[in-house]
CSV table of C-alpha atoms in Angstrom, one decimal:
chain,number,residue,atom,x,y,z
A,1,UNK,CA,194.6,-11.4,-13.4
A,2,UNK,CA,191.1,-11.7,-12.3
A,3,UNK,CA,189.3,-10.5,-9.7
A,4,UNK,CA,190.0,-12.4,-6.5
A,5,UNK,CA,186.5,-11.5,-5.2
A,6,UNK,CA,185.0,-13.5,-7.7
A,7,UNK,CA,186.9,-16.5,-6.7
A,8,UNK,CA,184.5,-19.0,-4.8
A,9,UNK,CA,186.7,-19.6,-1.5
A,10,UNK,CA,186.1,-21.6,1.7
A,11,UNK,CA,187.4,-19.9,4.5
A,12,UNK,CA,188.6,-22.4,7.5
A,13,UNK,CA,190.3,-20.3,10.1
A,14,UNK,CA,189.1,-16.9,11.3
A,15,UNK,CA,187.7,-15.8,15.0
A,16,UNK,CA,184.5,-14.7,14.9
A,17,UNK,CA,185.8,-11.6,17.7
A,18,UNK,CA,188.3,-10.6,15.7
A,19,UNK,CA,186.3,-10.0,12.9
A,20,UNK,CA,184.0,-7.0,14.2
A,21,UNK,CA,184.1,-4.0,12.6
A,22,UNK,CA,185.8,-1.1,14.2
A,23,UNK,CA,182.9,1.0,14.0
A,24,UNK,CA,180.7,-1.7,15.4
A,25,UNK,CA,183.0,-2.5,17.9
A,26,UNK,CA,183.2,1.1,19.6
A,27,UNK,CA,179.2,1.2,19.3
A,28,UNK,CA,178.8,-1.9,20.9
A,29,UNK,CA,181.3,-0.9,23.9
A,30,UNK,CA,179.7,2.5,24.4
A,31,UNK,CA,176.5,0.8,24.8
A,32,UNK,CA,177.9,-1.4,27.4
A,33,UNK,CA,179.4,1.7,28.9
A,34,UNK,CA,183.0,0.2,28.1
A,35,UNK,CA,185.8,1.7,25.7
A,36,UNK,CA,188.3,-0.4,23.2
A,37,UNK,CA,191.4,1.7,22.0
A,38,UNK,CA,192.6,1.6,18.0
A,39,UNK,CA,194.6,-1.8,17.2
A,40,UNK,CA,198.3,-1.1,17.2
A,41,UNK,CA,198.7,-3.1,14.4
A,42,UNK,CA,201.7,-5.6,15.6
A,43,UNK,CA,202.3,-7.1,18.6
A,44,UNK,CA,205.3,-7.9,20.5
A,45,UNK,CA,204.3,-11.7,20.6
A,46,UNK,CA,201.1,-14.0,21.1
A,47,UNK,CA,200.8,-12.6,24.6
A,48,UNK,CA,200.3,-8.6,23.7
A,49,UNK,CA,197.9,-9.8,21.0
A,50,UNK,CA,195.6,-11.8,23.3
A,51,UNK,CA,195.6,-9.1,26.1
A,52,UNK,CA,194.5,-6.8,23.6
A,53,UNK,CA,192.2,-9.0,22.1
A,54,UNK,CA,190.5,-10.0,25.5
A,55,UNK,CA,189.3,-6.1,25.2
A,56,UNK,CA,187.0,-6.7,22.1
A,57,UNK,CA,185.5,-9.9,23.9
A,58,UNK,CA,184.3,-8.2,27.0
A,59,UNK,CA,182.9,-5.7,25.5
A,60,UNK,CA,180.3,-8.0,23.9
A,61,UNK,CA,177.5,-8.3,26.6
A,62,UNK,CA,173.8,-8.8,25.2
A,63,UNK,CA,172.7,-10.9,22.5
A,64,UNK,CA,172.3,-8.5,20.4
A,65,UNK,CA,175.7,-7.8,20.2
A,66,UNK,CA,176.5,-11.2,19.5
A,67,UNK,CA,174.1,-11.4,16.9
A,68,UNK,CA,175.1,-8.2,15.3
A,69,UNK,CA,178.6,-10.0,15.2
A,70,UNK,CA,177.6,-12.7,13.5
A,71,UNK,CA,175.2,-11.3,11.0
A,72,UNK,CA,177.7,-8.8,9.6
A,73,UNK,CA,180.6,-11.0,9.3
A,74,UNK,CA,178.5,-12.6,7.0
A,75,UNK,CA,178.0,-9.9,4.9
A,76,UNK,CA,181.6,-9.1,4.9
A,77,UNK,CA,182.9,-12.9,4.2
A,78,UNK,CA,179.8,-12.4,1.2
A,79,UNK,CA,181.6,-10.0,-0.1
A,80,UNK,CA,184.8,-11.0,-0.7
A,81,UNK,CA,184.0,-14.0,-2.4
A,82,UNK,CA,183.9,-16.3,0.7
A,83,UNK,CA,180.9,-18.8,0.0
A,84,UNK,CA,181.4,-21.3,3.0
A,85,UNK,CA,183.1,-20.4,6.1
A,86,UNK,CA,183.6,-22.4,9.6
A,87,UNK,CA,184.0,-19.6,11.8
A,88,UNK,CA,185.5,-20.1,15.5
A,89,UNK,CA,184.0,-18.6,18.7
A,90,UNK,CA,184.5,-18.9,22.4
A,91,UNK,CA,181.0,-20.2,23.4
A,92,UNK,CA,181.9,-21.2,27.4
A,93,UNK,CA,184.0,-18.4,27.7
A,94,UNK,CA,181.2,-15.9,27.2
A,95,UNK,CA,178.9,-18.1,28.5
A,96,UNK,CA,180.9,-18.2,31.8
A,97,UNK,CA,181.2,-14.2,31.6
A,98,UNK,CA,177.9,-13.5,31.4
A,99,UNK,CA,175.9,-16.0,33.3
A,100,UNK,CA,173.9,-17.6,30.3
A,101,UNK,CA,175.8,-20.5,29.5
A,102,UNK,CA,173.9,-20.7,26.2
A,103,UNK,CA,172.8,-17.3,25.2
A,104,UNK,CA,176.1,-16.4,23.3
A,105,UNK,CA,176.2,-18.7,20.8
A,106,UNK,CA,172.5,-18.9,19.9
A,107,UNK,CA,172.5,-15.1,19.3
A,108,UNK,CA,175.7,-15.9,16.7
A,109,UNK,CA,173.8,-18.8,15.5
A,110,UNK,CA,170.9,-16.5,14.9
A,111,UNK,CA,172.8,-14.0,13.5
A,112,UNK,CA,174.4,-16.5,10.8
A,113,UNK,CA,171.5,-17.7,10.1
A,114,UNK,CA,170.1,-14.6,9.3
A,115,UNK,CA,172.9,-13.6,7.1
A,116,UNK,CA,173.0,-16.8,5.1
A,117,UNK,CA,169.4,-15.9,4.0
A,118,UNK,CA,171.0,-12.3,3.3
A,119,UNK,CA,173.7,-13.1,1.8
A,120,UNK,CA,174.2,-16.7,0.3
A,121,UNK,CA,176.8,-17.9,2.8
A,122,UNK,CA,176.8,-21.0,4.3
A,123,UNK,CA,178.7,-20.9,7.7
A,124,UNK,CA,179.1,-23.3,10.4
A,125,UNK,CA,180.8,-22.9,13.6
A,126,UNK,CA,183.5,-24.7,15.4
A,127,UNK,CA,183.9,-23.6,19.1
A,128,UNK,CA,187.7,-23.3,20.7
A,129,UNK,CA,189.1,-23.3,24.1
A,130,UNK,CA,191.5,-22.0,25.7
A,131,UNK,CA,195.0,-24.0,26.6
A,132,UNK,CA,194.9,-21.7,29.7
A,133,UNK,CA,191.8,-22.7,30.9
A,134,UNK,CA,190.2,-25.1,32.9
A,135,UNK,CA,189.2,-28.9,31.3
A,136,UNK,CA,185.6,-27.8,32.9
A,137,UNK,CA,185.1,-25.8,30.9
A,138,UNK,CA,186.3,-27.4,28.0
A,139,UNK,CA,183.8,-30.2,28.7
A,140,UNK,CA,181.5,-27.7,28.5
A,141,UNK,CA,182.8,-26.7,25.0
A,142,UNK,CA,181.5,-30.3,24.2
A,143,UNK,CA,178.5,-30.2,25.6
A,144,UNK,CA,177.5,-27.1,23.8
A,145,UNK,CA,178.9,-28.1,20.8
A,146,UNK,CA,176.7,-31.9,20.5
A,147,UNK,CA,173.5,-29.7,22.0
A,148,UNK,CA,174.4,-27.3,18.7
A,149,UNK,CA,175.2,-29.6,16.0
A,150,UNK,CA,172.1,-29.3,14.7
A,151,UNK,CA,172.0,-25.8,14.8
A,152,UNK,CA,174.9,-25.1,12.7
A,153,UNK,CA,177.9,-26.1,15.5
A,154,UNK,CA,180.4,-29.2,13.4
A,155,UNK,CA,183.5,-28.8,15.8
A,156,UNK,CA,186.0,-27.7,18.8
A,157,UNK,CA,189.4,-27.3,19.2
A,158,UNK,CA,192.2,-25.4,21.3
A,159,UNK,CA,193.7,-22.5,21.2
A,160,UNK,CA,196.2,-20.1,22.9
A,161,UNK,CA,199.4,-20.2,23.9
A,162,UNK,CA,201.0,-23.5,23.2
A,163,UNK,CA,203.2,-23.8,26.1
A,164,UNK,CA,200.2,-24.8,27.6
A,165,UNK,CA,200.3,-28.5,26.7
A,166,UNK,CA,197.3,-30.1,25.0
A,167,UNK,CA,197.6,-33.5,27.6
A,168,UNK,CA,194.9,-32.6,30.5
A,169,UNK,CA,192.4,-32.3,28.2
A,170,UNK,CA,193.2,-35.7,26.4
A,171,UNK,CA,190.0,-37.2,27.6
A,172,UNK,CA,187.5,-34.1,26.3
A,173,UNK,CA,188.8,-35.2,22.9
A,174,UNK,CA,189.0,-38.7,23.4
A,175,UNK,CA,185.0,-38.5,23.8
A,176,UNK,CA,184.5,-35.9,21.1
A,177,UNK,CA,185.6,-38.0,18.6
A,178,UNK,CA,183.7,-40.9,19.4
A,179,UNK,CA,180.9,-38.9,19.5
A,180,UNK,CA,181.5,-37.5,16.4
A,181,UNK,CA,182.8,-34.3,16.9
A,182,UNK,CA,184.8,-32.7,14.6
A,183,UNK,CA,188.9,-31.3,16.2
A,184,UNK,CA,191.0,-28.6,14.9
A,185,UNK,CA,193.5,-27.5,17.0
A,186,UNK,CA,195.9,-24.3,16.9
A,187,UNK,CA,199.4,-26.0,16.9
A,188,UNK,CA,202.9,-25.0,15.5
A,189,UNK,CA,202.2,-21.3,15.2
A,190,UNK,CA,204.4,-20.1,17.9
A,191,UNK,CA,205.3,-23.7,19.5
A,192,UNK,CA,207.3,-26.1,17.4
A,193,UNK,CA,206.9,-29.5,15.8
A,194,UNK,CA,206.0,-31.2,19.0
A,195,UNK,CA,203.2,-29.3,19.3
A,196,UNK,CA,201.3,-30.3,16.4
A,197,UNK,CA,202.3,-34.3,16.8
A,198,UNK,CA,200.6,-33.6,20.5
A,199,UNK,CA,197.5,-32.3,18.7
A,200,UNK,CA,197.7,-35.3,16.0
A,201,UNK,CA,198.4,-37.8,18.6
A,202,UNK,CA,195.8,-37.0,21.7
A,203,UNK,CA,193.9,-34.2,20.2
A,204,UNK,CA,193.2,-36.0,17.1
A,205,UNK,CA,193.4,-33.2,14.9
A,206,UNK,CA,191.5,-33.9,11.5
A,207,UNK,CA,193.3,-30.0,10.6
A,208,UNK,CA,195.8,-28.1,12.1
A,209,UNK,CA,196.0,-24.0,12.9
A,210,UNK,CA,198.6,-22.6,11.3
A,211,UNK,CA,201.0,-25.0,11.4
A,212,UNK,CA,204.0,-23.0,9.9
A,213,UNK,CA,206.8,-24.8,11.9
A,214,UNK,CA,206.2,-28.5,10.9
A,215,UNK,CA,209.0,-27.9,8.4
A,216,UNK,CA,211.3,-28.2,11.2
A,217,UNK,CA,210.5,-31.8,11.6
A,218,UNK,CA,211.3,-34.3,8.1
A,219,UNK,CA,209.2,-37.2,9.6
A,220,UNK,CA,206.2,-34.9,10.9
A,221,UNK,CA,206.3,-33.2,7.1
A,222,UNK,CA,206.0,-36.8,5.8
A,223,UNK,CA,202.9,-38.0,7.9
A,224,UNK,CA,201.0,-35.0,7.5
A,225,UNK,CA,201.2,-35.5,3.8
A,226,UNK,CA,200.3,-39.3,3.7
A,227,UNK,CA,197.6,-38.7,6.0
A,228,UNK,CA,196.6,-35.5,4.5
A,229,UNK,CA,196.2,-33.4,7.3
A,230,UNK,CA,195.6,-29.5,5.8
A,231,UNK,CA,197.0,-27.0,7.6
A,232,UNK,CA,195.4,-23.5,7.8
A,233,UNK,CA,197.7,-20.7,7.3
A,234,UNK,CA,197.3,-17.0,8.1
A,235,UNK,CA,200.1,-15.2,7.2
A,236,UNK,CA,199.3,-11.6,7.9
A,237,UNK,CA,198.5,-12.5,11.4
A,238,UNK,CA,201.7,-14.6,11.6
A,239,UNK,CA,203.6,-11.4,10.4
A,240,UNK,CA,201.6,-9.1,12.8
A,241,UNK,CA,201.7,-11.3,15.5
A,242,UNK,CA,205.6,-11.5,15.2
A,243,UNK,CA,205.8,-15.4,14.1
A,244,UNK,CA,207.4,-14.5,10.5
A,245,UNK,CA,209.7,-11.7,9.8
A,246,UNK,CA,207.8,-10.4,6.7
A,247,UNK,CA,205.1,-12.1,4.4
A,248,UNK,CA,208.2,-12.7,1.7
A,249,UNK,CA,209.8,-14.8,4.2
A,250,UNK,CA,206.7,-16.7,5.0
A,251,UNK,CA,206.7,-20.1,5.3
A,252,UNK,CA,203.8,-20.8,2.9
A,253,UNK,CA,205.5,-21.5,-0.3
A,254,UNK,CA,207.8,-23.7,1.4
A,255,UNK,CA,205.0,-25.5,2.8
A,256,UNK,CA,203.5,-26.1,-0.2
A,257,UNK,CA,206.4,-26.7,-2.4
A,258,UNK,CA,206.9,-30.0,0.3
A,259,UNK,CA,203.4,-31.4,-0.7
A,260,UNK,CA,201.8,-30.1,2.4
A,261,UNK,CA,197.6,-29.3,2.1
A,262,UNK,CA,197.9,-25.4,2.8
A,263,UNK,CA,194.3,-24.1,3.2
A,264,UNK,CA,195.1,-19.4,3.4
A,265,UNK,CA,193.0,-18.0,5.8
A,266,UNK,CA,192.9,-14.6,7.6
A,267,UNK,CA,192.8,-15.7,11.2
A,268,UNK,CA,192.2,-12.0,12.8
A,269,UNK,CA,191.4,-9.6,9.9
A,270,UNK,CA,190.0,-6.9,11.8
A,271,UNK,CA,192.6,-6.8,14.0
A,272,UNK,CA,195.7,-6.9,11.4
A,273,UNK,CA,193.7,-4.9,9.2
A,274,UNK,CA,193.3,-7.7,6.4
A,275,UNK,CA,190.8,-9.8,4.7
A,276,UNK,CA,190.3,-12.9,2.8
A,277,UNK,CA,190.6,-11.2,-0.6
A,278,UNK,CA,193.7,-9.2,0.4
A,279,UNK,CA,195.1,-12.5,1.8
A,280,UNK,CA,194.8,-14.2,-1.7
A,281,UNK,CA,196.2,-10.6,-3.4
A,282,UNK,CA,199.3,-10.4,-0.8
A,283,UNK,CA,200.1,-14.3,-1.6
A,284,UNK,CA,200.1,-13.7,-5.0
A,285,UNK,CA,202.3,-10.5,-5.0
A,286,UNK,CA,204.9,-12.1,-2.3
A,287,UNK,CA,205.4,-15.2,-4.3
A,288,UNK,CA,204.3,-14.9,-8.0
A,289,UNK,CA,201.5,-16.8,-7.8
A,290,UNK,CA,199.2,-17.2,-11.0
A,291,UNK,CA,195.6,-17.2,-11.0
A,292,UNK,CA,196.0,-21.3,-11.5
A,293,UNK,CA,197.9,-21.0,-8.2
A,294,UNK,CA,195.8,-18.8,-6.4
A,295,UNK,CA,192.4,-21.7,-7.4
A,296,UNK,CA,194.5,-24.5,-5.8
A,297,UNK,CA,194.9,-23.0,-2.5
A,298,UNK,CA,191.0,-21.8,-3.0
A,299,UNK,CA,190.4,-25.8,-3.9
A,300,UNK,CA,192.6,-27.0,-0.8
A,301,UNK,CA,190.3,-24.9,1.4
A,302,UNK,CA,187.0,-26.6,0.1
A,303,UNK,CA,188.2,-30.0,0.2
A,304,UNK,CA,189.3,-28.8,3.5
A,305,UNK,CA,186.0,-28.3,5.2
A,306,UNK,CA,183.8,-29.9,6.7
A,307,UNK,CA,181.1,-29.0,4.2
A,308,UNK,CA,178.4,-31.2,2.7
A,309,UNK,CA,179.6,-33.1,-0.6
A,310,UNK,CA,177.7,-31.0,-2.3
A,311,UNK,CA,178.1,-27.5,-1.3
A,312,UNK,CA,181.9,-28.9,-1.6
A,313,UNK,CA,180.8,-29.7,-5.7
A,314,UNK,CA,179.2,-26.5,-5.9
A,315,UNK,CA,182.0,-24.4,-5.2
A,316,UNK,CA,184.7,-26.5,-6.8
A,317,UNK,CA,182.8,-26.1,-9.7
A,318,UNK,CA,182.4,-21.9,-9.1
A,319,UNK,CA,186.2,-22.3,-9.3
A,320,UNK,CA,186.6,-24.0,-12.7
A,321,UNK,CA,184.1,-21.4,-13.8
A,322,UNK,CA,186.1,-18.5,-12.3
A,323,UNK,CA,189.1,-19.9,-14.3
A,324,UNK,CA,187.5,-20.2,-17.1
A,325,UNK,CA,186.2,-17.0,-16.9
């Protein structure tokens, strides 16, 4: 077998909060005079996760924090092989918080940009919103997002709970796409088929998050494959999160074995206590996957992306290297 690190990967789904380091996050919160207490490790449901969660986000109060963020998820993503990443963070949300509707994200912009001349990784940034929130502020998503594009920002999407519907802000992502903003939205990962046919249908999802219950629906299967729409699973955070029983009964394999585009991603790795390499080793183990197997799903999330052709090239052909290694 060889060494998953190596292996050039594109990673497509993963919140840049829920990537800080522990030790970074406790510094960070004493100097803001707050305290975070140890992940639990599972969570009974979406809801205990994003209460938990919501603890790491307010701890993060000046730009350097932000920037710190950003800068060493980049030299963590470096070194596990991860060579392009689109990394999602709640711009208007902590822009809101704080009072500085911009300062947020151009810390983590700065703080990317100062790892990819670190560390060789390309990242770009696609800002989400919360289905519980307001559509203000999700037109403010937009706005910051076209003022950004430039800078590094390629899309927006929603997130949280999916019983939430997708409908009031129909018109957000009407006018994102015709300006030419990239959509991904988090569907079918603890809602149903419907859910992702809403994000396909007035989200206009060009990729879906997660996405592991569309094999409850024949006919949604079918379009997604003939309009190749990836999906981008995370199966330690379904686990954690309580959406699969175990990572052997996760839906992955079956996802793939019906000719779905199945990008593997981490989602929340500090969090669940995971990463991108240890996704890659814990699909292999769970469902025998060869190394031939482990560059397809490493392929699926390049083509994936929203990269430029040619850092897409580039890292397609790192992956016939590694397997020719």
């Amino acid at each position: 077998m060889r060494d998953i690190a190596q292996l050039p990967k594109a990673h497509l789904h993963v919140h840049l909060e829920s990537t800080v380091r522990w030790r970074t996050a406790q510094e960070i919160a004493d100097a803001n005079g707050l305290t975070i207490p140890d992940p639990p490790g599972s969570f009974d449901g979406f809801r205990s996760f994003a209460d938990y969660n919501s603890r790491v986000r307010e701890s993060l109060c000046r730009p350097e924090d932000f920037r710190r963020i950003a800068l060493e998820f980049c030299e963590d993503e470096a070194a596990q092989g991860t060579r392009y990443a689109e990394v999602t963070f709640t711009a208007a949300s902590h822009g809101d918080r704080l009072g500085s509707p911009e300062m947020p994200l151009e810390a983590v912009l700065d703080g990317l940009a100062e790892g990819r001349a670190a560390y060789g990784i390309e990242c770009r940034v696609i800002l989400d919103h919360s289905r519980r929130r307001s559509v203000d502020r999700a037109w403010r998503t937009l706005k910051l997002a076209t003022r950004y594009t430039s800078a590094g920002v390629v899309g927006i999407g929603l997130a949280g709970e999916e019983s939430y519907p997708l409908a009031p802000f129909a018109e957000v992502f009407d006018t994102a796409r015709d300006e030419g903003v990239r959509l991904v939205h988090h569907a079918g990962e603890e809602g149903g088929p419907e859910s992702v046919r809403e994000a396909l249908v007035l989200g206009h999802a060009e990729r879906i998050g997660h996405g592991i219950t569309v094999l409850d629906d024949d006919g949604l299967v079918a379009e997604l494959c003939e309009r190749a729409i990836p999906l981008e699973v995370c199966p330690t955070s379904n686990v954690a999160l309580g959406l699969a029983p175990s990572l052997d009964d996760h839906p992955l394999h079956r996802l793939r074995a019906a000719g779905l585009t199945v990008t593997l991603n981490t989602d929340i790795p500090s969090i669940v206590g995971t990463s991108l390499v240890e996704e890659y080793a814990r699909v292999r183990d769970a469902f025998g996957y060869d190394d031939e197997a482990l560059a397809e799903l490493a392929r699926a999330g390049i083509d994936a992306s929203f990269a430029p052709d040619a850092t897409k090239e580039r890292l397609r052909r790192g992956v016939d290297a590694w397997l020719a290694s």
